[in-house]
Amino acid sequence: MFKAPIGMKDILPEELFAWQEVEKQARITFSLFGYSPISTPILENLKLFNRSLGNETEIVKKQMFVVKREDEDYCLRPEGTAAIVRAYLENNLDKTTGFAKLYYIGPMFRAERPQKGRLRQFHHIGVEALGSNSPYLDSEIIILAVSILKNLKVEGFQLKINSLGCLKDKEKLSLVLREKLKDKSRNLCEDCQERLNRNVFRVLDCKNNSCKEVVSGLNLAYNDYLCKDCQEHFENVKENLNSLNISYECVITLVRGLDYYSRTVFEITHSSLGAQDAIGAGGRYDHLIHELGGPESGAAGFALGVERLLLVSKYQPVASFLDTFIITLGKEAKKNGFVLLNNLRANAISADMDFEDKSLKSQMRKANDSKAKFCAIIGEYELKKQVVTLKNMQDGKQEEIPLANFIEEIKKRINSY
Ligand code: HAM
Protein backbone atom coordinates (compact mmCIF):
# COMPACT_ATOMS: atom_id res chain seq x y z
CA MET A 1 0.00 0.00 0.00
CA PHE A 2 1.32 3.39 -0.92
CA LYS A 3 1.08 6.27 1.48
CA ALA A 4 1.13 10.01 0.87
CA PRO A 5 4.63 11.51 1.26
CA ILE A 6 5.59 12.29 4.84
CA GLY A 7 4.18 15.59 6.07
CA MET A 8 1.70 15.78 3.18
CA LYS A 9 -1.93 14.80 3.41
CA ASP A 10 -5.04 14.15 1.43
CA ILE A 11 -7.84 16.57 2.04
CA LEU A 12 -11.05 14.59 1.98
CA PRO A 13 -14.44 15.98 0.85
CA GLU A 14 -15.80 16.77 4.32
CA GLU A 15 -12.73 18.86 5.16
CA LEU A 16 -12.61 20.35 1.71
CA PHE A 17 -16.07 21.90 2.12
CA ALA A 18 -14.66 23.90 5.05
CA TRP A 19 -11.60 24.81 2.94
CA GLN A 20 -13.74 26.06 0.12
CA GLU A 21 -15.68 28.27 2.52
CA VAL A 22 -12.44 29.68 3.93
CA GLU A 23 -11.26 30.43 0.40
CA LYS A 24 -14.63 31.94 -0.51
CA GLN A 25 -14.65 34.24 2.53
CA ALA A 26 -11.04 35.25 1.88
CA ARG A 27 -11.78 36.05 -1.79
CA ILE A 28 -14.76 38.19 -0.77
CA THR A 29 -12.56 40.15 1.65
CA PHE A 30 -9.77 40.51 -0.94
CA SER A 31 -12.13 42.05 -3.46
CA LEU A 32 -13.52 44.42 -0.81
CA PHE A 33 -9.94 45.65 -0.38
CA GLY A 34 -9.28 45.91 -4.12
CA TYR A 35 -6.92 42.94 -4.50
CA SER A 36 -6.91 40.82 -7.69
CA PRO A 37 -6.07 37.12 -7.99
CA ILE A 38 -2.82 35.79 -9.44
CA SER A 39 -1.55 32.26 -9.90
CA THR A 40 2.09 31.34 -10.47
CA PRO A 41 3.75 27.94 -11.12
CA ILE A 42 4.32 25.59 -8.21
CA LEU A 43 7.82 24.95 -9.55
CA GLU A 44 10.26 27.85 -9.72
CA ASN A 45 13.93 28.33 -10.44
CA LEU A 46 15.87 27.33 -7.30
CA LYS A 47 18.04 30.45 -7.50
CA LEU A 48 14.96 32.69 -7.16
CA PHE A 49 14.48 31.59 -3.57
CA ASN A 50 18.17 31.39 -2.68
CA ARG A 51 18.47 35.01 -3.77
CA SER A 52 15.23 36.24 -2.14
CA LEU A 53 14.99 34.41 1.16
CA GLY A 54 18.70 34.48 2.05
CA ASN A 55 21.33 31.73 2.04
CA GLU A 56 21.44 31.56 5.82
CA THR A 57 17.70 31.01 6.32
CA GLU A 58 16.45 27.64 7.54
CA ILE A 59 14.26 27.34 4.46
CA VAL A 60 17.11 27.69 1.98
CA LYS A 61 19.60 25.70 4.04
CA LYS A 62 17.43 22.74 4.97
CA GLN A 63 13.92 22.78 3.63
CA MET A 64 13.92 23.10 -0.14
CA PHE A 65 12.36 20.37 -2.27
CA VAL A 66 14.83 20.55 -5.13
CA VAL A 67 13.99 19.15 -8.57
CA LYS A 68 17.12 18.72 -10.65
CA ARG A 69 16.72 18.67 -14.42
CA GLU A 70 19.41 18.77 -17.08
CA ASP A 71 18.61 22.35 -18.03
CA GLU A 72 18.14 23.86 -14.58
CA ASP A 73 17.64 23.26 -10.86
CA TYR A 74 14.07 23.92 -9.81
CA CYS A 75 12.30 23.70 -6.50
CA LEU A 76 8.77 23.36 -5.22
CA ARG A 77 7.98 26.86 -4.01
CA PRO A 78 8.46 27.21 -0.25
CA GLU A 79 6.51 30.51 -0.19
CA GLY A 80 4.75 32.91 -2.54
CA THR A 81 6.38 36.33 -2.17
CA ALA A 82 9.50 35.78 -4.29
CA ALA A 83 7.44 34.10 -7.01
CA ILE A 84 4.94 36.99 -7.11
CA VAL A 85 7.77 39.54 -7.38
CA ARG A 86 9.25 37.48 -10.22
CA ALA A 87 5.87 37.42 -11.98
CA TYR A 88 5.37 41.16 -11.38
CA LEU A 89 8.67 41.92 -13.09
CA GLU A 90 8.52 39.26 -15.81
CA ASN A 91 5.07 40.47 -16.89
CA ASN A 92 6.13 44.14 -16.75
CA LEU A 93 3.46 44.99 -14.17
CA ASP A 94 5.96 47.48 -12.70
CA LYS A 95 5.79 49.37 -16.01
CA THR A 96 2.14 48.88 -16.93
CA THR A 97 0.13 49.03 -13.71
CA GLY A 98 2.97 50.17 -11.43
CA PHE A 99 1.20 49.61 -8.15
CA ALA A 100 -0.31 46.11 -8.06
CA LYS A 101 -2.41 44.54 -5.33
CA LEU A 102 -2.44 40.78 -5.78
CA TYR A 103 -3.63 37.75 -3.86
CA TYR A 104 -2.97 34.04 -4.22
CA ILE A 105 -4.16 30.80 -2.71
CA GLY A 106 -2.18 27.61 -3.11
CA PRO A 107 0.21 24.94 -1.83
CA MET A 108 3.72 25.63 -0.53
CA PHE A 109 6.42 23.08 0.26
CA ARG A 110 9.02 22.97 3.00
CA ALA A 111 10.88 19.86 4.13
CA GLU A 112 10.32 20.47 7.83
CA ARG A 113 9.94 17.92 10.63
CA PRO A 114 6.17 17.34 10.62
CA GLN A 115 4.18 17.96 13.82
CA LYS A 116 0.80 19.45 14.74
CA GLY A 117 0.27 22.44 12.47
CA ARG A 118 3.56 21.88 10.65
CA LEU A 119 3.42 20.10 7.33
CA ARG A 120 5.67 19.64 4.33
CA GLN A 121 2.91 20.59 1.95
CA PHE A 122 0.74 23.33 3.42
CA HIS A 123 -1.38 26.08 1.91
CA HIS A 124 -1.12 29.83 1.86
CA ILE A 125 -3.73 32.49 1.44
CA GLY A 126 -1.51 35.43 0.74
CA VAL A 127 -1.34 38.96 -0.62
CA GLU A 128 1.43 41.03 -2.10
CA ALA A 129 1.03 44.75 -2.79
CA LEU A 130 3.90 45.93 -4.95
CA GLY A 131 5.00 49.44 -5.82
CA SER A 132 4.35 51.62 -2.75
CA ASN A 133 6.38 52.85 0.22
CA SER A 134 3.41 54.32 2.08
CA PRO A 135 2.86 53.35 5.72
CA TYR A 136 -0.85 53.29 4.84
CA LEU A 137 -0.10 50.17 2.81
CA ASP A 138 1.49 48.44 5.83
CA SER A 139 -1.63 49.37 7.80
CA GLU A 140 -3.94 48.16 5.01
CA ILE A 141 -2.40 44.70 4.78
CA ILE A 142 -2.49 44.24 8.56
CA ILE A 143 -6.15 45.33 8.61
CA LEU A 144 -6.83 42.97 5.70
CA ALA A 145 -5.30 40.01 7.54
CA VAL A 146 -7.28 40.85 10.69
CA SER A 147 -10.50 41.28 8.66
CA ILE A 148 -10.12 37.83 7.10
CA LEU A 149 -9.68 36.31 10.55
CA LYS A 150 -12.70 38.17 11.90
CA ASN A 151 -14.85 37.12 8.94
CA LEU A 152 -13.83 33.54 9.60
CA LYS A 153 -14.85 33.91 13.24
CA VAL A 154 -11.35 33.38 14.59
CA GLU A 155 -11.40 34.64 18.16
CA GLY A 156 -8.60 35.22 20.63
CA PHE A 157 -5.74 35.81 18.19
CA GLN A 158 -2.84 38.13 18.98
CA LEU A 159 -1.38 40.61 16.54
CA LYS A 160 2.31 41.39 17.09
CA ILE A 161 4.06 44.11 15.15
CA ASN A 162 7.61 45.40 14.94
CA SER A 163 9.91 47.47 12.76
CA LEU A 164 13.27 46.18 11.58
CA GLY A 165 14.05 49.52 9.94
CA CYS A 166 15.67 50.18 6.57
CA LEU A 167 18.77 48.34 5.33
CA LYS A 168 21.08 50.66 7.28
CA ASP A 169 19.00 50.20 10.44
CA LYS A 170 19.04 46.44 10.00
CA GLU A 171 22.81 46.57 9.73
CA LYS A 172 22.93 48.69 12.86
CA LEU A 173 20.53 46.32 14.65
CA SER A 174 22.76 43.36 13.87
CA LEU A 175 25.81 45.22 15.27
CA VAL A 176 23.86 46.19 18.40
CA LEU A 177 22.71 42.61 18.87
CA ARG A 178 26.21 41.18 18.43
CA GLU A 179 27.52 43.68 20.92
CA LYS A 180 24.78 42.94 23.46
CA LEU A 181 25.13 39.17 23.02
CA LYS A 182 28.93 39.11 23.08
CA ASP A 183 29.28 38.34 26.79
CA LYS A 184 26.29 36.05 26.90
CA SER A 185 27.18 33.70 24.09
CA ARG A 186 27.99 30.79 26.43
CA ASN A 187 24.35 30.81 27.55
CA LEU A 188 23.12 30.42 24.00
CA CYS A 189 22.35 27.08 22.36
CA GLU A 190 24.86 25.69 19.86
CA ASP A 191 22.78 26.83 16.87
CA CYS A 192 22.55 30.38 18.22
CA GLN A 193 26.31 30.54 18.81
CA GLU A 194 26.60 29.84 15.07
CA ARG A 195 23.86 32.39 14.34
CA LEU A 196 25.77 35.12 16.18
CA ASN A 197 28.07 35.49 13.22
CA ARG A 198 25.94 34.32 10.35
CA ASN A 199 22.38 35.50 11.06
CA VAL A 200 22.14 37.15 14.45
CA PHE A 201 18.41 38.05 14.06
CA ARG A 202 17.54 34.38 14.33
CA VAL A 203 18.79 34.35 17.94
CA LEU A 204 15.79 36.54 18.76
CA ASP A 205 13.21 33.92 17.90
CA CYS A 206 15.06 30.80 19.05
CA LYS A 207 12.67 28.49 20.95
CA ASN A 208 15.39 27.24 23.33
CA ASN A 209 14.64 28.34 26.93
CA SER A 210 18.10 29.61 27.83
CA CYS A 211 18.24 31.61 24.56
CA LYS A 212 14.81 33.05 25.35
CA GLU A 213 16.11 34.13 28.76
CA VAL A 214 19.16 35.81 27.22
CA VAL A 215 16.95 37.61 24.69
CA SER A 216 14.50 38.86 27.32
CA GLY A 217 17.42 40.43 29.21
CA LEU A 218 18.72 42.36 26.18
CA ASN A 219 16.74 45.55 26.81
CA LEU A 220 16.60 46.45 23.15
CA ALA A 221 15.08 49.84 22.34
CA TYR A 222 13.97 51.36 19.02
CA ASN A 223 16.37 54.25 19.58
CA ASP A 224 19.22 51.71 19.47
CA TYR A 225 18.80 51.24 15.74
CA LEU A 226 15.76 52.86 14.04
CA CYS A 227 16.49 56.02 12.02
CA LYS A 228 14.14 59.01 12.16
CA ASP A 229 12.34 58.14 8.90
CA CYS A 230 11.75 54.56 9.95
CA GLN A 231 10.53 55.63 13.41
CA GLU A 232 8.06 58.02 11.74
CA HIS A 233 6.94 55.31 9.33
CA PHE A 234 6.34 52.91 12.22
CA GLU A 235 4.49 55.56 14.26
CA ASN A 236 2.24 56.19 11.28
CA VAL A 237 1.40 52.51 10.96
CA LYS A 238 0.55 52.31 14.66
CA GLU A 239 -1.58 55.48 14.49
CA ASN A 240 -3.60 53.99 11.64
CA LEU A 241 -4.19 50.79 13.60
CA ASN A 242 -5.15 52.82 16.68
CA SER A 243 -7.60 54.90 14.67
CA LEU A 244 -9.46 51.70 13.78
CA ASN A 245 -9.21 50.18 17.27
CA ILE A 246 -7.13 47.26 16.05
CA SER A 247 -5.42 45.73 19.08
CA TYR A 248 -1.75 44.90 18.71
CA GLU A 249 1.34 44.41 20.76
CA CYS A 250 4.70 45.92 19.82
CA VAL A 251 7.31 43.17 20.13
CA ILE A 252 10.79 44.50 19.49
CA THR A 253 12.25 41.00 19.29
CA LEU A 254 9.86 39.95 16.52
CA VAL A 255 11.99 39.02 13.52
CA ARG A 256 10.96 36.85 10.63
CA GLY A 257 12.57 33.71 9.26
CA LEU A 258 13.07 35.29 5.84
CA ASP A 259 15.78 37.84 5.01
CA TYR A 260 13.84 40.07 2.63
CA TYR A 261 11.92 42.01 5.28
CA SER A 262 12.59 45.61 6.21
CA ARG A 263 10.61 48.16 8.25
CA THR A 264 7.23 46.79 9.41
CA VAL A 265 6.90 43.09 10.18
CA PHE A 266 3.97 41.38 11.86
CA GLU A 267 2.77 38.04 13.05
CA ILE A 268 -0.64 36.79 14.13
CA THR A 269 -0.61 34.02 16.69
CA HIS A 270 -3.15 31.89 18.51
CA SER A 271 -2.28 30.29 21.84
CA SER A 272 -4.44 27.22 21.16
CA LEU A 273 -2.05 26.17 18.38
CA GLY A 274 0.77 25.16 20.74
CA ALA A 275 4.37 25.35 19.57
CA GLN A 276 3.47 26.31 15.98
CA ASP A 277 1.29 29.21 17.03
CA ALA A 278 1.54 31.54 14.00
CA ILE A 279 -1.63 31.64 11.90
CA GLY A 280 -0.06 34.14 9.57
CA ALA A 281 2.71 36.65 9.12
CA GLY A 282 4.10 39.23 6.80
CA GLY A 283 5.52 42.67 6.43
CA ARG A 284 7.39 45.06 4.18
CA TYR A 285 10.10 44.00 1.76
CA ASP A 286 11.29 47.24 0.18
CA HIS A 287 14.40 45.87 -1.52
CA LEU A 288 13.25 42.61 -3.02
CA ILE A 289 11.89 44.09 -6.26
CA HIS A 290 15.28 45.73 -6.92
CA GLU A 291 17.16 42.63 -5.77
CA LEU A 292 15.31 40.61 -8.43
CA GLY A 293 16.18 43.05 -11.23
CA GLY A 294 13.40 45.66 -10.97
CA PRO A 295 13.30 49.28 -9.85
CA GLU A 296 13.81 50.46 -6.25
CA SER A 297 10.23 50.15 -5.13
CA GLY A 298 8.51 49.29 -1.87
CA ALA A 299 6.19 46.35 -1.28
CA ALA A 300 4.39 44.56 1.51
CA GLY A 301 2.36 41.41 2.00
CA PHE A 302 1.41 38.55 4.26
CA ALA A 303 0.39 34.91 4.16
CA LEU A 304 -2.03 32.99 6.33
CA GLY A 305 -1.55 29.24 6.76
CA VAL A 306 -4.85 27.60 5.77
CA GLU A 307 -4.33 24.44 7.87
CA ARG A 308 -3.71 26.50 11.01
CA LEU A 309 -6.58 28.82 10.14
CA LEU A 310 -8.93 25.83 10.03
CA LEU A 311 -7.69 24.67 13.44
CA VAL A 312 -8.72 27.96 15.07
CA SER A 313 -11.72 29.07 12.98
CA LYS A 314 -15.18 28.77 14.52
CA TYR A 315 -16.73 29.39 11.13
CA GLN A 316 -19.48 26.87 10.45
CA PRO A 317 -19.88 26.52 6.71
CA VAL A 318 -23.46 26.15 5.56
CA ALA A 319 -23.53 22.64 4.20
CA SER A 320 -25.06 22.35 0.76
CA PHE A 321 -27.07 19.18 0.50
CA LEU A 322 -28.49 17.42 -2.49
CA ASP A 323 -31.99 18.48 -3.62
CA THR A 324 -33.13 15.07 -4.81
CA PHE A 325 -32.16 11.44 -4.46
CA ILE A 326 -33.76 9.12 -7.01
CA ILE A 327 -34.75 5.60 -6.02
CA THR A 328 -35.65 3.14 -8.72
CA LEU A 329 -37.01 -0.41 -8.56
CA GLY A 330 -36.47 -2.64 -11.60
CA LYS A 331 -34.63 -2.34 -14.90
CA GLU A 332 -37.19 -0.17 -16.71
CA ALA A 333 -37.56 2.19 -13.74
CA LYS A 334 -33.77 2.56 -13.59
CA LYS A 335 -33.63 3.64 -17.23
CA ASN A 336 -36.40 6.21 -16.65
CA GLY A 337 -34.84 7.30 -13.39
CA PHE A 338 -31.52 7.91 -15.16
CA VAL A 339 -33.23 10.19 -17.70
CA LEU A 340 -35.02 12.05 -14.88
CA LEU A 341 -31.70 12.35 -12.98
CA ASN A 342 -30.07 14.11 -15.89
CA ASN A 343 -33.15 16.28 -16.58
CA LEU A 344 -33.02 17.49 -12.99
CA ARG A 345 -29.31 18.30 -13.25
CA ALA A 346 -29.86 20.07 -16.58
CA ASN A 347 -32.44 22.22 -14.76
CA ALA A 348 -29.95 23.16 -12.03
CA ILE A 349 -31.55 20.85 -9.46
CA SER A 350 -28.86 18.78 -7.74
CA ALA A 351 -29.65 15.10 -7.97
CA ASP A 352 -28.08 11.70 -7.51
CA MET A 353 -29.02 8.02 -7.60
CA ASP A 354 -27.56 4.66 -6.75
CA PHE A 355 -26.50 2.55 -9.77
CA GLU A 356 -26.00 -0.72 -7.90
CA ASP A 357 -29.47 -2.38 -8.23
CA LYS A 358 -29.90 -2.56 -4.47
CA SER A 359 -33.10 -3.06 -2.44
CA LEU A 360 -35.50 -0.22 -1.64
CA LYS A 361 -34.24 -0.24 1.96
CA SER A 362 -30.62 0.07 0.90
CA GLN A 363 -31.39 2.89 -1.56
CA MET A 364 -33.39 4.66 1.18
CA ARG A 365 -30.34 4.46 3.43
CA LYS A 366 -28.23 6.07 0.69
CA ALA A 367 -30.84 8.80 0.31
CA ASN A 368 -30.67 9.46 4.06
CA ASP A 369 -26.86 9.49 4.03
CA SER A 370 -26.88 12.01 1.18
CA LYS A 371 -29.07 14.29 3.33
CA ALA A 372 -31.17 15.00 0.24
CA LYS A 373 -34.20 17.24 0.70
CA PHE A 374 -36.45 15.01 -1.40
CA CYS A 375 -36.49 11.45 -2.50
CA ALA A 376 -38.06 10.61 -5.88
CA ILE A 377 -39.26 7.01 -6.14
CA ILE A 378 -39.94 5.24 -9.44
CA GLY A 379 -41.16 1.64 -9.39
CA GLU A 380 -43.49 -0.49 -11.52
CA TYR A 381 -46.57 1.31 -10.11
CA GLU A 382 -45.18 4.78 -10.93
CA LEU A 383 -44.15 3.67 -14.42
CA LYS A 384 -47.64 2.41 -15.15
CA LYS A 385 -49.25 5.63 -13.89
CA GLN A 386 -46.49 7.85 -15.35
CA VAL A 387 -45.95 9.51 -11.97
CA VAL A 388 -43.13 9.91 -9.48
CA THR A 389 -43.65 9.37 -5.76
CA LEU A 390 -42.00 12.29 -4.05
CA LYS A 391 -41.05 11.98 -0.40
CA ASN A 392 -40.19 15.03 1.64
CA MET A 393 -37.26 13.77 3.72
CA GLN A 394 -37.88 16.29 6.48
CA ASP A 395 -41.50 15.48 7.36
CA GLY A 396 -41.76 12.09 5.63
CA LYS A 397 -44.89 13.13 3.62
CA GLN A 398 -45.37 11.46 0.24
CA GLU A 399 -47.25 12.62 -2.86
CA GLU A 400 -47.62 11.55 -6.45
CA ILE A 401 -46.49 13.97 -9.12
CA PRO A 402 -47.05 13.43 -12.85
CA LEU A 403 -43.75 12.72 -14.56
CA ALA A 404 -44.56 15.26 -17.29
CA ASN A 405 -44.45 18.25 -14.95
CA PHE A 406 -42.14 16.85 -12.31
CA ILE A 407 -39.35 19.41 -12.84
CA GLU A 408 -41.74 22.33 -12.48
CA GLU A 409 -43.38 20.87 -9.36
CA ILE A 410 -40.16 19.94 -7.57
CA LYS A 411 -38.73 23.40 -8.29
CA LYS A 412 -41.70 24.95 -6.46
CA ARG A 413 -41.17 22.66 -3.49
CA ILE A 414 -37.41 23.33 -3.33
CA ASN A 415 -38.04 27.08 -3.39
CA SER A 416 -40.43 26.89 -0.46
CA TYR A 417 -38.36 24.27 1.48
P1 HAM B 1 5.79 32.46 6.72
O1 HAM B 1 5.76 33.02 8.09
O2 HAM B 1 6.93 31.58 6.39
O3 HAM B 1 5.71 33.69 5.73
O4 HAM B 1 4.45 31.67 6.46
C1 HAM B 1 3.18 32.25 6.70
C2 HAM B 1 2.27 31.29 7.44
O5 HAM B 1 2.24 30.02 6.78
C3 HAM B 1 2.72 30.93 8.86
O6 HAM B 1 2.35 31.93 9.77
C4 HAM B 1 1.98 29.63 9.10
O7 HAM B 1 0.64 29.88 9.44
C5 HAM B 1 2.01 28.98 7.73
N1 HAM B 1 3.09 27.99 7.64
C6 HAM B 1 4.40 28.21 7.42
N2 HAM B 1 5.09 27.06 7.40
C7 HAM B 1 4.18 26.07 7.60
C8 HAM B 1 4.26 24.64 7.69
N3 HAM B 1 5.41 23.98 7.54
N4 HAM B 1 3.12 23.95 7.91
C9 HAM B 1 1.93 24.59 8.04
N5 HAM B 1 1.80 25.93 7.97
C10 HAM B 1 2.90 26.66 7.75
C11 HAM B 1 5.83 33.61 4.38
O8 HAM B 1 5.85 32.58 3.77
C12 HAM B 1 5.86 34.95 3.69
N6 HAM B 1 5.93 34.70 2.24
C13 HAM B 1 4.67 35.79 4.05
C14 HAM B 1 4.71 37.11 3.34
C15 HAM B 1 4.01 37.45 2.24
N7 HAM B 1 5.47 38.12 3.65
C16 HAM B 1 5.27 39.11 2.79
N8 HAM B 1 4.40 38.69 1.91
PDB file of N, CA and C in Angstrom, residues 38-40 83-97:
ATOM      1  N   ILE A  38      -3.933  36.168  -8.550  1.00  0.00           N
ATOM      2  CA  ILE A  38      -2.822  35.792  -9.435  1.00  0.00           C
ATOM      3  C   ILE A  38      -2.453  34.349  -9.109  1.00  0.00           C
ATOM      4  N   SER A  39      -1.987  33.640 -10.127  1.00  0.00           N
ATOM      5  CA  SER A  39      -1.551  32.263  -9.903  1.00  0.00           C
ATOM      6  C   SER A  39      -0.206  32.081 -10.591  1.00  0.00           C
ATOM      7  N   THR A  40       0.756  31.543  -9.883  1.00  0.00           N
ATOM      8  CA  THR A  40       2.091  31.338 -10.468  1.00  0.00           C
ATOM      9  C   THR A  40       2.428  29.843 -10.383  1.00  0.00           C
ATOM     10  N   ALA A  83       8.023  34.479  -5.724  1.00  0.00           N
ATOM     11  CA  ALA A  83       7.436  34.100  -7.015  1.00  0.00           C
ATOM     12  C   ALA A  83       6.552  35.227  -7.551  1.00  0.00           C
ATOM     13  N   ILE A  84       5.827  35.901  -6.658  1.00  0.00           N
ATOM     14  CA  ILE A  84       4.945  36.989  -7.115  1.00  0.00           C
ATOM     15  C   ILE A  84       5.796  38.174  -7.615  1.00  0.00           C
ATOM     16  N   VAL A  85       6.890  38.451  -6.916  1.00  0.00           N
ATOM     17  CA  VAL A  85       7.767  39.541  -7.381  1.00  0.00           C
ATOM     18  C   VAL A  85       8.336  39.178  -8.756  1.00  0.00           C
ATOM     19  N   ARG A  86       8.735  37.920  -8.909  1.00  0.00           N
ATOM     20  CA  ARG A  86       9.249  37.479 -10.217  1.00  0.00           C
ATOM     21  C   ARG A  86       8.191  37.691 -11.304  1.00  0.00           C
ATOM     22  N   ALA A  87       6.951  37.285 -11.001  1.00  0.00           N
ATOM     23  CA  ALA A  87       5.874  37.416 -11.984  1.00  0.00           C
ATOM     24  C   ALA A  87       5.576  38.893 -12.272  1.00  0.00           C
ATOM     25  N   TYR A  88       5.619  39.709 -11.254  1.00  0.00           N
ATOM     26  CA  TYR A  88       5.366  41.159 -11.385  1.00  0.00           C
ATOM     27  C   TYR A  88       6.369  41.766 -12.360  1.00  0.00           C
ATOM     28  N   LEU A  89       7.632  41.363 -12.217  1.00  0.00           N
ATOM     29  CA  LEU A  89       8.671  41.925 -13.090  1.00  0.00           C
ATOM     30  C   LEU A  89       8.634  41.281 -14.479  1.00  0.00           C
ATOM     31  N   GLU A  90       8.498  39.957 -14.514  1.00  0.00           N
ATOM     32  CA  GLU A  90       8.522  39.262 -15.807  1.00  0.00           C
ATOM     33  C   GLU A  90       7.376  39.727 -16.702  1.00  0.00           C
ATOM     34  N   ASN A  91       6.234  40.043 -16.103  1.00  0.00           N
ATOM     35  CA  ASN A  91       5.074  40.469 -16.895  1.00  0.00           C
ATOM     36  C   ASN A  91       4.945  41.991 -16.988  1.00  0.00           C
ATOM     37  N   ASN A  92       6.059  42.671 -16.624  1.00  0.00           N
ATOM     38  CA  ASN A  92       6.128  44.144 -16.749  1.00  0.00           C
ATOM     39  C   ASN A  92       5.043  44.901 -16.003  1.00  0.00           C
ATOM     40  N   LEU A  93       4.511  44.287 -14.924  1.00  0.00           N
ATOM     41  CA  LEU A  93       3.461  44.992 -14.171  1.00  0.00           C
ATOM     42  C   LEU A  93       4.021  46.258 -13.534  1.00  0.00           C
ATOM     43  N   ASP A  94       5.343  46.267 -13.267  1.00  0.00           N
ATOM     44  CA  ASP A  94       5.963  47.477 -12.701  1.00  0.00           C
ATOM     45  C   ASP A  94       5.843  48.634 -13.686  1.00  0.00           C
ATOM     46  N   LYS A  95       5.856  48.298 -15.000  1.00  0.00           N
ATOM     47  CA  LYS A  95       5.794  49.368 -16.007  1.00  0.00           C
ATOM     48  C   LYS A  95       4.354  49.678 -16.415  1.00  0.00           C
ATOM     49  N   THR A  96       3.505  48.638 -16.453  1.00  0.00           N
ATOM     50  CA  THR A  96       2.139  48.881 -16.934  1.00  0.00           C
ATOM     51  C   THR A  96       1.215  49.387 -15.822  1.00  0.00           C
ATOM     52  N   THR A  97       1.043  48.564 -14.771  1.00  0.00           N
ATOM     53  CA  THR A  97       0.133  49.028 -13.707  1.00  0.00           C
ATOM     54  C   THR A  97       0.891  49.779 -12.613  1.00  0.00           C
TER      55      THR A  97
END
